[in-house]
mmCIF file of C-alpha atoms and ligand atoms in Angstrom:
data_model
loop_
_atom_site.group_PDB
_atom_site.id
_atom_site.type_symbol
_atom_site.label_atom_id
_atom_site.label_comp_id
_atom_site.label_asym_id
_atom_site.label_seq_id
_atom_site.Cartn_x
_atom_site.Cartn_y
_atom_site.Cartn_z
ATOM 1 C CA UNK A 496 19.742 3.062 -3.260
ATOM 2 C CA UNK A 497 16.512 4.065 -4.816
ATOM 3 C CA UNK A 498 13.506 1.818 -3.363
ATOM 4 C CA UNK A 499 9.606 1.454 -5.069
ATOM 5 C CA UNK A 500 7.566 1.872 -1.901
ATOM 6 C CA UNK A 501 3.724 0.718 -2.984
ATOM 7 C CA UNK A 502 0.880 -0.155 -1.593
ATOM 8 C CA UNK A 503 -2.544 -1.441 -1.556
ATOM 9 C CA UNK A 504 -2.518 -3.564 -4.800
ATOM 10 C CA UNK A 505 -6.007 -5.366 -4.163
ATOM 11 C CA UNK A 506 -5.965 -7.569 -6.827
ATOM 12 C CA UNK A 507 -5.789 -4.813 -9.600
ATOM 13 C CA UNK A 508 -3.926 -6.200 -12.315
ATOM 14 C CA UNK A 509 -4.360 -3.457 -15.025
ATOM 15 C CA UNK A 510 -2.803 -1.036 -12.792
ATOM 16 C CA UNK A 511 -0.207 -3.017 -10.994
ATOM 17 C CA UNK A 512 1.409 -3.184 -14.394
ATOM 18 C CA UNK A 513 1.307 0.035 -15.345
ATOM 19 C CA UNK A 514 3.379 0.981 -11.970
ATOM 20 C CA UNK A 515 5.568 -2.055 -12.357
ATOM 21 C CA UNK A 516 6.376 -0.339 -16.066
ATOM 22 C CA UNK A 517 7.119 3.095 -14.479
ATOM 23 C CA UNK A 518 9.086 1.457 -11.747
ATOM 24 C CA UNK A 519 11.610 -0.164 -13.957
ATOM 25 C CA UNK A 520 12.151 2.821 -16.578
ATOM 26 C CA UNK A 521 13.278 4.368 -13.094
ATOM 27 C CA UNK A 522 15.286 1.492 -12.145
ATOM 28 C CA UNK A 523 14.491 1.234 -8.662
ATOM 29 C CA UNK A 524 16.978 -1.094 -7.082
ATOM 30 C CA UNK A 525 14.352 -3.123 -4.859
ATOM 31 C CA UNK A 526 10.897 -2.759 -3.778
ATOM 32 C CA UNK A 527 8.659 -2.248 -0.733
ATOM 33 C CA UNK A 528 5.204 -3.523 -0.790
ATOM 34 C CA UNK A 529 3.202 -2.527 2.467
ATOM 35 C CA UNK A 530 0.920 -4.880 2.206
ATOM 36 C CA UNK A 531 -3.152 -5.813 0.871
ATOM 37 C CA UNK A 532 -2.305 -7.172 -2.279
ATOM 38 C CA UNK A 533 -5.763 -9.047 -2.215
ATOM 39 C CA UNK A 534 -9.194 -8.462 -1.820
ATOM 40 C CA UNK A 535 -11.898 -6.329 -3.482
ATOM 41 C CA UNK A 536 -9.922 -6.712 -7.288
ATOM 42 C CA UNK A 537 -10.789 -9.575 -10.226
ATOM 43 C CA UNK A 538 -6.728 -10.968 -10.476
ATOM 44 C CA UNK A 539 -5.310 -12.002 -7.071
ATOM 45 C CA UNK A 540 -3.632 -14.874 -8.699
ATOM 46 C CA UNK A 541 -2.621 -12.707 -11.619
ATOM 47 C CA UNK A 542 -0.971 -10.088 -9.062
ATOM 48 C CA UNK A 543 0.756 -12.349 -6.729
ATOM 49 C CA UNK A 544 2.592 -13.882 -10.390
ATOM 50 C CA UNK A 545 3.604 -10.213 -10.793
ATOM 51 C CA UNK A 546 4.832 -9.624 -7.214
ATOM 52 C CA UNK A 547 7.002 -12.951 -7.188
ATOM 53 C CA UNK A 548 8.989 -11.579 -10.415
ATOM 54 C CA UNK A 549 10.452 -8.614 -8.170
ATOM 55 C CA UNK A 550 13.840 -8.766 -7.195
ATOM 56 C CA UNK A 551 14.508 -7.470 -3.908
ATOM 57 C CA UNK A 552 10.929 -7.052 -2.887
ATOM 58 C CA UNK A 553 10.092 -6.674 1.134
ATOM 59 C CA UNK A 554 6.210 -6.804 1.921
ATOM 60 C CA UNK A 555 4.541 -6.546 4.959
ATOM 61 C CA UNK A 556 0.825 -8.657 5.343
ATOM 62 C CA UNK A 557 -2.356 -6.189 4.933
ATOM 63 C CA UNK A 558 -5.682 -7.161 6.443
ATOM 64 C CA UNK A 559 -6.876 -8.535 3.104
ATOM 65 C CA UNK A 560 -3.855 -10.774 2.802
ATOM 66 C CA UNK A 561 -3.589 -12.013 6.424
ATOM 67 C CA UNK A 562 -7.486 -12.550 5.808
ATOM 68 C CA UNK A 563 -6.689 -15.183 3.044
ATOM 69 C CA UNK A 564 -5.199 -17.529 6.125
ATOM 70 C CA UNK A 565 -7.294 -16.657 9.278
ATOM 71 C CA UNK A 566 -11.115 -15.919 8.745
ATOM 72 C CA UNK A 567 -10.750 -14.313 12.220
ATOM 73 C CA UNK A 568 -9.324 -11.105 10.735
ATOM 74 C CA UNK A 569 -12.785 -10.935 8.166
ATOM 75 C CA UNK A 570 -14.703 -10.037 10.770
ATOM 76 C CA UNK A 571 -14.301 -6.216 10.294
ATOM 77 C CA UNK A 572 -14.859 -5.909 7.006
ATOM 78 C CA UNK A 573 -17.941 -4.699 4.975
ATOM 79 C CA UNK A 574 -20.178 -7.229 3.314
ATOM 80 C CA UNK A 575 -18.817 -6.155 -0.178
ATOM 81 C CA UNK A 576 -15.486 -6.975 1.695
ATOM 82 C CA UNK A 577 -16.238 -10.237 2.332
ATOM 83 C CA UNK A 578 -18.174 -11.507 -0.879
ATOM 84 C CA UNK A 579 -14.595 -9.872 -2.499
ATOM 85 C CA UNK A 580 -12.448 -12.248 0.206
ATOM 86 C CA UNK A 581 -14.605 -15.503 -1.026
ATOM 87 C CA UNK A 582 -13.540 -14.690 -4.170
ATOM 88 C CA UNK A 583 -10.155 -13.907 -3.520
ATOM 89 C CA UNK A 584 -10.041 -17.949 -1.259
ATOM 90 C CA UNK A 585 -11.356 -19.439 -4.769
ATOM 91 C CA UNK A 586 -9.396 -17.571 -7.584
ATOM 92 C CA UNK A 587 -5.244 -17.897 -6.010
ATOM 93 C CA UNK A 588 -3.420 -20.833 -6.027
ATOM 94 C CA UNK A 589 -1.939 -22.796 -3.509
ATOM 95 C CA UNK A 590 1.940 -21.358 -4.540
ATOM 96 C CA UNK A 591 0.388 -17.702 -4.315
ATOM 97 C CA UNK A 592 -0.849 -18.202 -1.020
ATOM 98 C CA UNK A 593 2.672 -19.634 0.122
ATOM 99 C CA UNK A 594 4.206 -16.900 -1.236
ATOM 100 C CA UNK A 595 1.898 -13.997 0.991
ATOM 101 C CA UNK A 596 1.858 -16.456 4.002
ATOM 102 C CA UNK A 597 5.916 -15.221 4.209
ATOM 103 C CA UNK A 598 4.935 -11.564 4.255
ATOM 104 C CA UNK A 599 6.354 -9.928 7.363
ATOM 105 C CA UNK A 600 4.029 -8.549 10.301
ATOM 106 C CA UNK A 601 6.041 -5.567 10.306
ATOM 107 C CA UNK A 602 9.447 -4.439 9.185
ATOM 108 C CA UNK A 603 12.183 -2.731 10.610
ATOM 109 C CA UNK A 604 15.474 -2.312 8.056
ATOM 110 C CA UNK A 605 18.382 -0.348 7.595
ATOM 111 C CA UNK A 606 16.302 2.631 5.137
ATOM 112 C CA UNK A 607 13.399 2.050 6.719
ATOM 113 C CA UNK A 608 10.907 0.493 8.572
ATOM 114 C CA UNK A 609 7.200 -0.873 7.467
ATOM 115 C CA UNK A 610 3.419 -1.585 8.630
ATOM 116 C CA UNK A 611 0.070 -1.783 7.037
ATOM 117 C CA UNK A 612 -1.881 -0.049 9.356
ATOM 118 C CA UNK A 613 0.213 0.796 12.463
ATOM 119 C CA UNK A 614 1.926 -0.240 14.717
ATOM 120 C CA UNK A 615 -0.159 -0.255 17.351
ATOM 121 C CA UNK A 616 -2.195 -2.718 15.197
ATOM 122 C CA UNK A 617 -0.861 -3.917 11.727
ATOM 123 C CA UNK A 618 -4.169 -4.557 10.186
ATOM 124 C CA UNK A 619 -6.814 -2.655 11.841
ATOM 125 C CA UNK A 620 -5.475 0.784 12.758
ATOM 126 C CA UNK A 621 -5.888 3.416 10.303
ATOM 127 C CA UNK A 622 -2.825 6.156 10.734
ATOM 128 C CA UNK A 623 -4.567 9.518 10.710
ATOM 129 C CA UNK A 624 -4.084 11.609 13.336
ATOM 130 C CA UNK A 625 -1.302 13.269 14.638
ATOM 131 C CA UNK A 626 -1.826 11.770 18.146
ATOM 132 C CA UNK A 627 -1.947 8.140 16.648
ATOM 133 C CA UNK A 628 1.705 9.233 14.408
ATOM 134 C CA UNK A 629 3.310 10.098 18.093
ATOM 135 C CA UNK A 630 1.686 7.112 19.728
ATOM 136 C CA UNK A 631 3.757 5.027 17.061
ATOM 137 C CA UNK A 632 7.050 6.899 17.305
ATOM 138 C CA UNK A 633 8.538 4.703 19.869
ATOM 139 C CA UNK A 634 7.481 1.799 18.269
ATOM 140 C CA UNK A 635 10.059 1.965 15.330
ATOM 141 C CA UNK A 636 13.255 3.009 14.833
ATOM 142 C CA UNK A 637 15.623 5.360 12.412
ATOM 143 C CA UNK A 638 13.380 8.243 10.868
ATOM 144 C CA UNK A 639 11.298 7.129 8.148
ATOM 145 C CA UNK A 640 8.714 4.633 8.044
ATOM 146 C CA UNK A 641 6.431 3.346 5.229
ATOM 147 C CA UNK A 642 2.846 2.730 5.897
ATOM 148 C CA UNK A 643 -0.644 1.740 3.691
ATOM 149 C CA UNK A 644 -4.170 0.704 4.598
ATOM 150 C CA UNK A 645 -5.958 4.235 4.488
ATOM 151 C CA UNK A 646 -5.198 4.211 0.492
ATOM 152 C CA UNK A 647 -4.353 8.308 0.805
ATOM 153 C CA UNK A 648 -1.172 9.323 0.201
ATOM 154 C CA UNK A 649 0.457 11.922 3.264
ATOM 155 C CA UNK A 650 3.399 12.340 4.791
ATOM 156 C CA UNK A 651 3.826 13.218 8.766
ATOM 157 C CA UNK A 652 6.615 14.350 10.445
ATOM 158 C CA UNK A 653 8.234 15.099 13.430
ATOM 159 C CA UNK A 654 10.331 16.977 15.055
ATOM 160 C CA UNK A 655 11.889 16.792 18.689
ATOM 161 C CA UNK A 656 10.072 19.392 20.940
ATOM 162 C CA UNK A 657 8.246 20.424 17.686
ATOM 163 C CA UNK A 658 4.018 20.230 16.690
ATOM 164 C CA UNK A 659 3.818 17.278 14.136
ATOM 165 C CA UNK A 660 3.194 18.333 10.908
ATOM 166 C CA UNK A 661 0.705 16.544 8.042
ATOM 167 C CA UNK A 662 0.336 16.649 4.500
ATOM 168 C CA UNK A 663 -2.258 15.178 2.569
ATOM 169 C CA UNK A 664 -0.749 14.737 -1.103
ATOM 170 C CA UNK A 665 -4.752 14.927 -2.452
ATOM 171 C CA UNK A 666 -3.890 13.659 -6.223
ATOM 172 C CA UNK A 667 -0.615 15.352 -6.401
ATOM 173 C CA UNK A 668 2.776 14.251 -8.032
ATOM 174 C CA UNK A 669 4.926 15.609 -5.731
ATOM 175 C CA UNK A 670 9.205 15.129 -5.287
ATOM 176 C CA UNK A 671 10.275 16.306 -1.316
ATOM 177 C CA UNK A 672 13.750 17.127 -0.169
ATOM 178 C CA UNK A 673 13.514 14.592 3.182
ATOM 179 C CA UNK A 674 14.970 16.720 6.261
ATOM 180 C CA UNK A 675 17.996 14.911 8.431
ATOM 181 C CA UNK A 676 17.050 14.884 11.915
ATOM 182 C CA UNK A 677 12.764 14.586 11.135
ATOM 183 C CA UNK A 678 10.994 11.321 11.577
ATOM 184 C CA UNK A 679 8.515 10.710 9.225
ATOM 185 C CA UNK A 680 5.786 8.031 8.342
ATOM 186 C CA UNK A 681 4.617 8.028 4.967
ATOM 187 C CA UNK A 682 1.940 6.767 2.856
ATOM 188 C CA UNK A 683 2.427 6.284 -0.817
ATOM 189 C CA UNK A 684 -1.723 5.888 -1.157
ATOM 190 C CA UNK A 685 -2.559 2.857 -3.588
ATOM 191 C CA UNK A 686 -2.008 0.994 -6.685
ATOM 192 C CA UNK A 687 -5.165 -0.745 -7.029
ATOM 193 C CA UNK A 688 -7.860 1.461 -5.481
ATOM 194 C CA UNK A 689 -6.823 4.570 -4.420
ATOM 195 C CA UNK A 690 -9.417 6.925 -2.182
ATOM 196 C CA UNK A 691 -7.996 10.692 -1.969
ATOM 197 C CA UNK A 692 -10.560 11.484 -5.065
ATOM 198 C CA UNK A 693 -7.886 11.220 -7.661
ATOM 199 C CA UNK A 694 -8.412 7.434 -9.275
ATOM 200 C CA UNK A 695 -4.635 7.386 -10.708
ATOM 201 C CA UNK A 696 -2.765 4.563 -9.329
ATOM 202 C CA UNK A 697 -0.642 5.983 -6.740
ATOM 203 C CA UNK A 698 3.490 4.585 -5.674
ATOM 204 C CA UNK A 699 6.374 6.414 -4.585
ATOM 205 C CA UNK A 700 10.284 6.378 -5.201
ATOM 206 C CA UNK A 701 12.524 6.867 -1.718
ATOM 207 C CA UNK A 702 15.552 7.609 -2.897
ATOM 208 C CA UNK A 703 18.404 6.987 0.031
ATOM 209 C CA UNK A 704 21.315 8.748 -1.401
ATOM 210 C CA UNK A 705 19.256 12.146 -2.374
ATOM 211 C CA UNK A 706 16.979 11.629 0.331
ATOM 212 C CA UNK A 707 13.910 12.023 -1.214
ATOM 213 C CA UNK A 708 10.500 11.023 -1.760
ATOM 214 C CA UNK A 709 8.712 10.862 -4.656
ATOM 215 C CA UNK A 710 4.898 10.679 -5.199
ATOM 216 C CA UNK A 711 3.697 9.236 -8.640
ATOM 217 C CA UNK A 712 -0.021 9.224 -9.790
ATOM 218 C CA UNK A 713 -0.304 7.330 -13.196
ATOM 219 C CA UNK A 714 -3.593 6.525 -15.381
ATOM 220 C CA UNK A 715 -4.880 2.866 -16.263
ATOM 221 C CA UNK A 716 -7.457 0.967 -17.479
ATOM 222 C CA UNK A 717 -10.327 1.350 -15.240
ATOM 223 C CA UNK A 718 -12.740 0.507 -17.665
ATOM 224 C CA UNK A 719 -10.988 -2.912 -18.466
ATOM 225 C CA UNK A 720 -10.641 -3.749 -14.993
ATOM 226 C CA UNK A 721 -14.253 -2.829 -14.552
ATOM 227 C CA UNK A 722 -15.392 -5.426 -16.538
ATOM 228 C CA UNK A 723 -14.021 -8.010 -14.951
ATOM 229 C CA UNK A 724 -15.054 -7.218 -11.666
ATOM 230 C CA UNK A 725 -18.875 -6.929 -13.012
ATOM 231 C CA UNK A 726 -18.407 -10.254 -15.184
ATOM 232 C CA UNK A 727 -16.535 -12.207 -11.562
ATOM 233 C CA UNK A 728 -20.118 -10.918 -10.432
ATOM 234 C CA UNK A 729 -18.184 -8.838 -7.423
ATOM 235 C CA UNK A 730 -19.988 -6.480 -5.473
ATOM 236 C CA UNK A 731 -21.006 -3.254 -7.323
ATOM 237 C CA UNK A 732 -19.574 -0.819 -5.418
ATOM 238 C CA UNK A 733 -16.348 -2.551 -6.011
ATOM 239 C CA UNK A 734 -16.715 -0.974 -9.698
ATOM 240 C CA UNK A 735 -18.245 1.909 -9.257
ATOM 241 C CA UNK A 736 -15.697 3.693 -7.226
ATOM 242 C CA UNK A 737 -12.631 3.283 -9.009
ATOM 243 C CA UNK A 738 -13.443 6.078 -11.548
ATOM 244 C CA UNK A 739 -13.885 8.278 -8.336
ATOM 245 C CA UNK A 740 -11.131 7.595 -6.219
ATOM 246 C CA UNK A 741 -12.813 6.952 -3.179
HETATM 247 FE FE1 FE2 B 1487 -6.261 -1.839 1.599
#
């Protein structure tokens, strides 16, 4: 079974499609979103419509989305994060919203298992660290696990009795040979606004029958997406960075 795993969408439409392209030429057989496909980006609406179209799709609720239906969770982000969240409340329709409100907390499948953030909290806790990556090894089972919310793509692993190991992919297409017996979490970085200094959108294939993971970085249309988020008057910054990847 070969699986899209993607994250961090944030209302980027331009290069949501260009994944969603890539995804089907390699005809994935279903889809992982883990989670934030709102916030800071001009087409939330635009991106949900895309989202709804995939068959076999399991997502699990980012900060930005759970934000859309409890202003509680808006209380840790930046002012440019909040100006983008108003946006986001006035620009998706009432079916779009029904369709995130059924994204899962967290996920735990036969292939896999999911989180935004962690699981010691799904929408605040950024997985960096190799303490924080044994913290959440008992809190999941089987050995790999799919995480977003830091928009950089790595993969950490583990071995029994063994020093956890980290690698930060840093803009890098990159295909590994997964290892029977390792746990792993893994972040495919993100779609929509991706912040390890490469701005290509950023998804990856797990393939269960190879046992693989593959990291894909693919070019879009900043500039087009850009201008919307200067003419939706959204906060500069918002603009600025996606040339930079940060
Ligand atoms: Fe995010």
């Amino acid at each position: 079974m070969k699986y899209a795993i993607f994250s961090d969408i944030h209302s980027n439409y331009e290069a949501l499609i260009v994944c969603l392209k890539k995804m089907q030429e390699l005809k994935v057989d279903a889809h992982a979103f883990c989670g934030d496909l709102v916030g800071y980006g001009p087409n939330p609406e635009e991106c949900t419509r895309e989202l709804m179209k995939l068959e076999n799709l399991t997502s699990v609720m980012g900060n930005h989305d759970v934000a859309l239906f409890n202003k509680d969770f808006s209380r840790w982000f930046s002012e440019y994060a909040s100006k983008a969240m108003v946006f986001t409340a006035k620009n998706i329709t009432a079916k779009s919203k029904k369709f995130i409100s059924k994204f899962l907390k967290e996920y735990q499948g036969a292939h896999f298992a999911m989180v935004h953030g962690s699981f010691n909290d799904p929408y605040r806790d950024y997985l960096l660290t190799p303490e924080q990556f044994i913290m959440n090894l008992p809190k999941w089972q089987g050995n790999i696990c799919f995480v977003g919310h830091s928009h950089v793509p790595f993969i950490m692993s583990y071995r029994e009795g063994h020093i956890p190991q980290i690698d930060v992919f840093y803009g890098r297409d990159v295909s590994i040979k997964l290892m029977p017996g390792v746990r792993y979490m893994i972040n495919p970085g993100s779609i929509g606004q991706p912040r390890d200094t490469n701005p290509r959108a950023s998804f990856g294939i797990f393939d269960t029958e190879k046992y693989t993971f593959r990291l894909l970085r693919l070019p879009y249309d900043i500039k087009a997406v850009q201008t919307k988020i200067e003419a939706a008057k959204l906060p500069q910054i918002l603009s600025d960075r996606l040339p930079k990847g940060v």
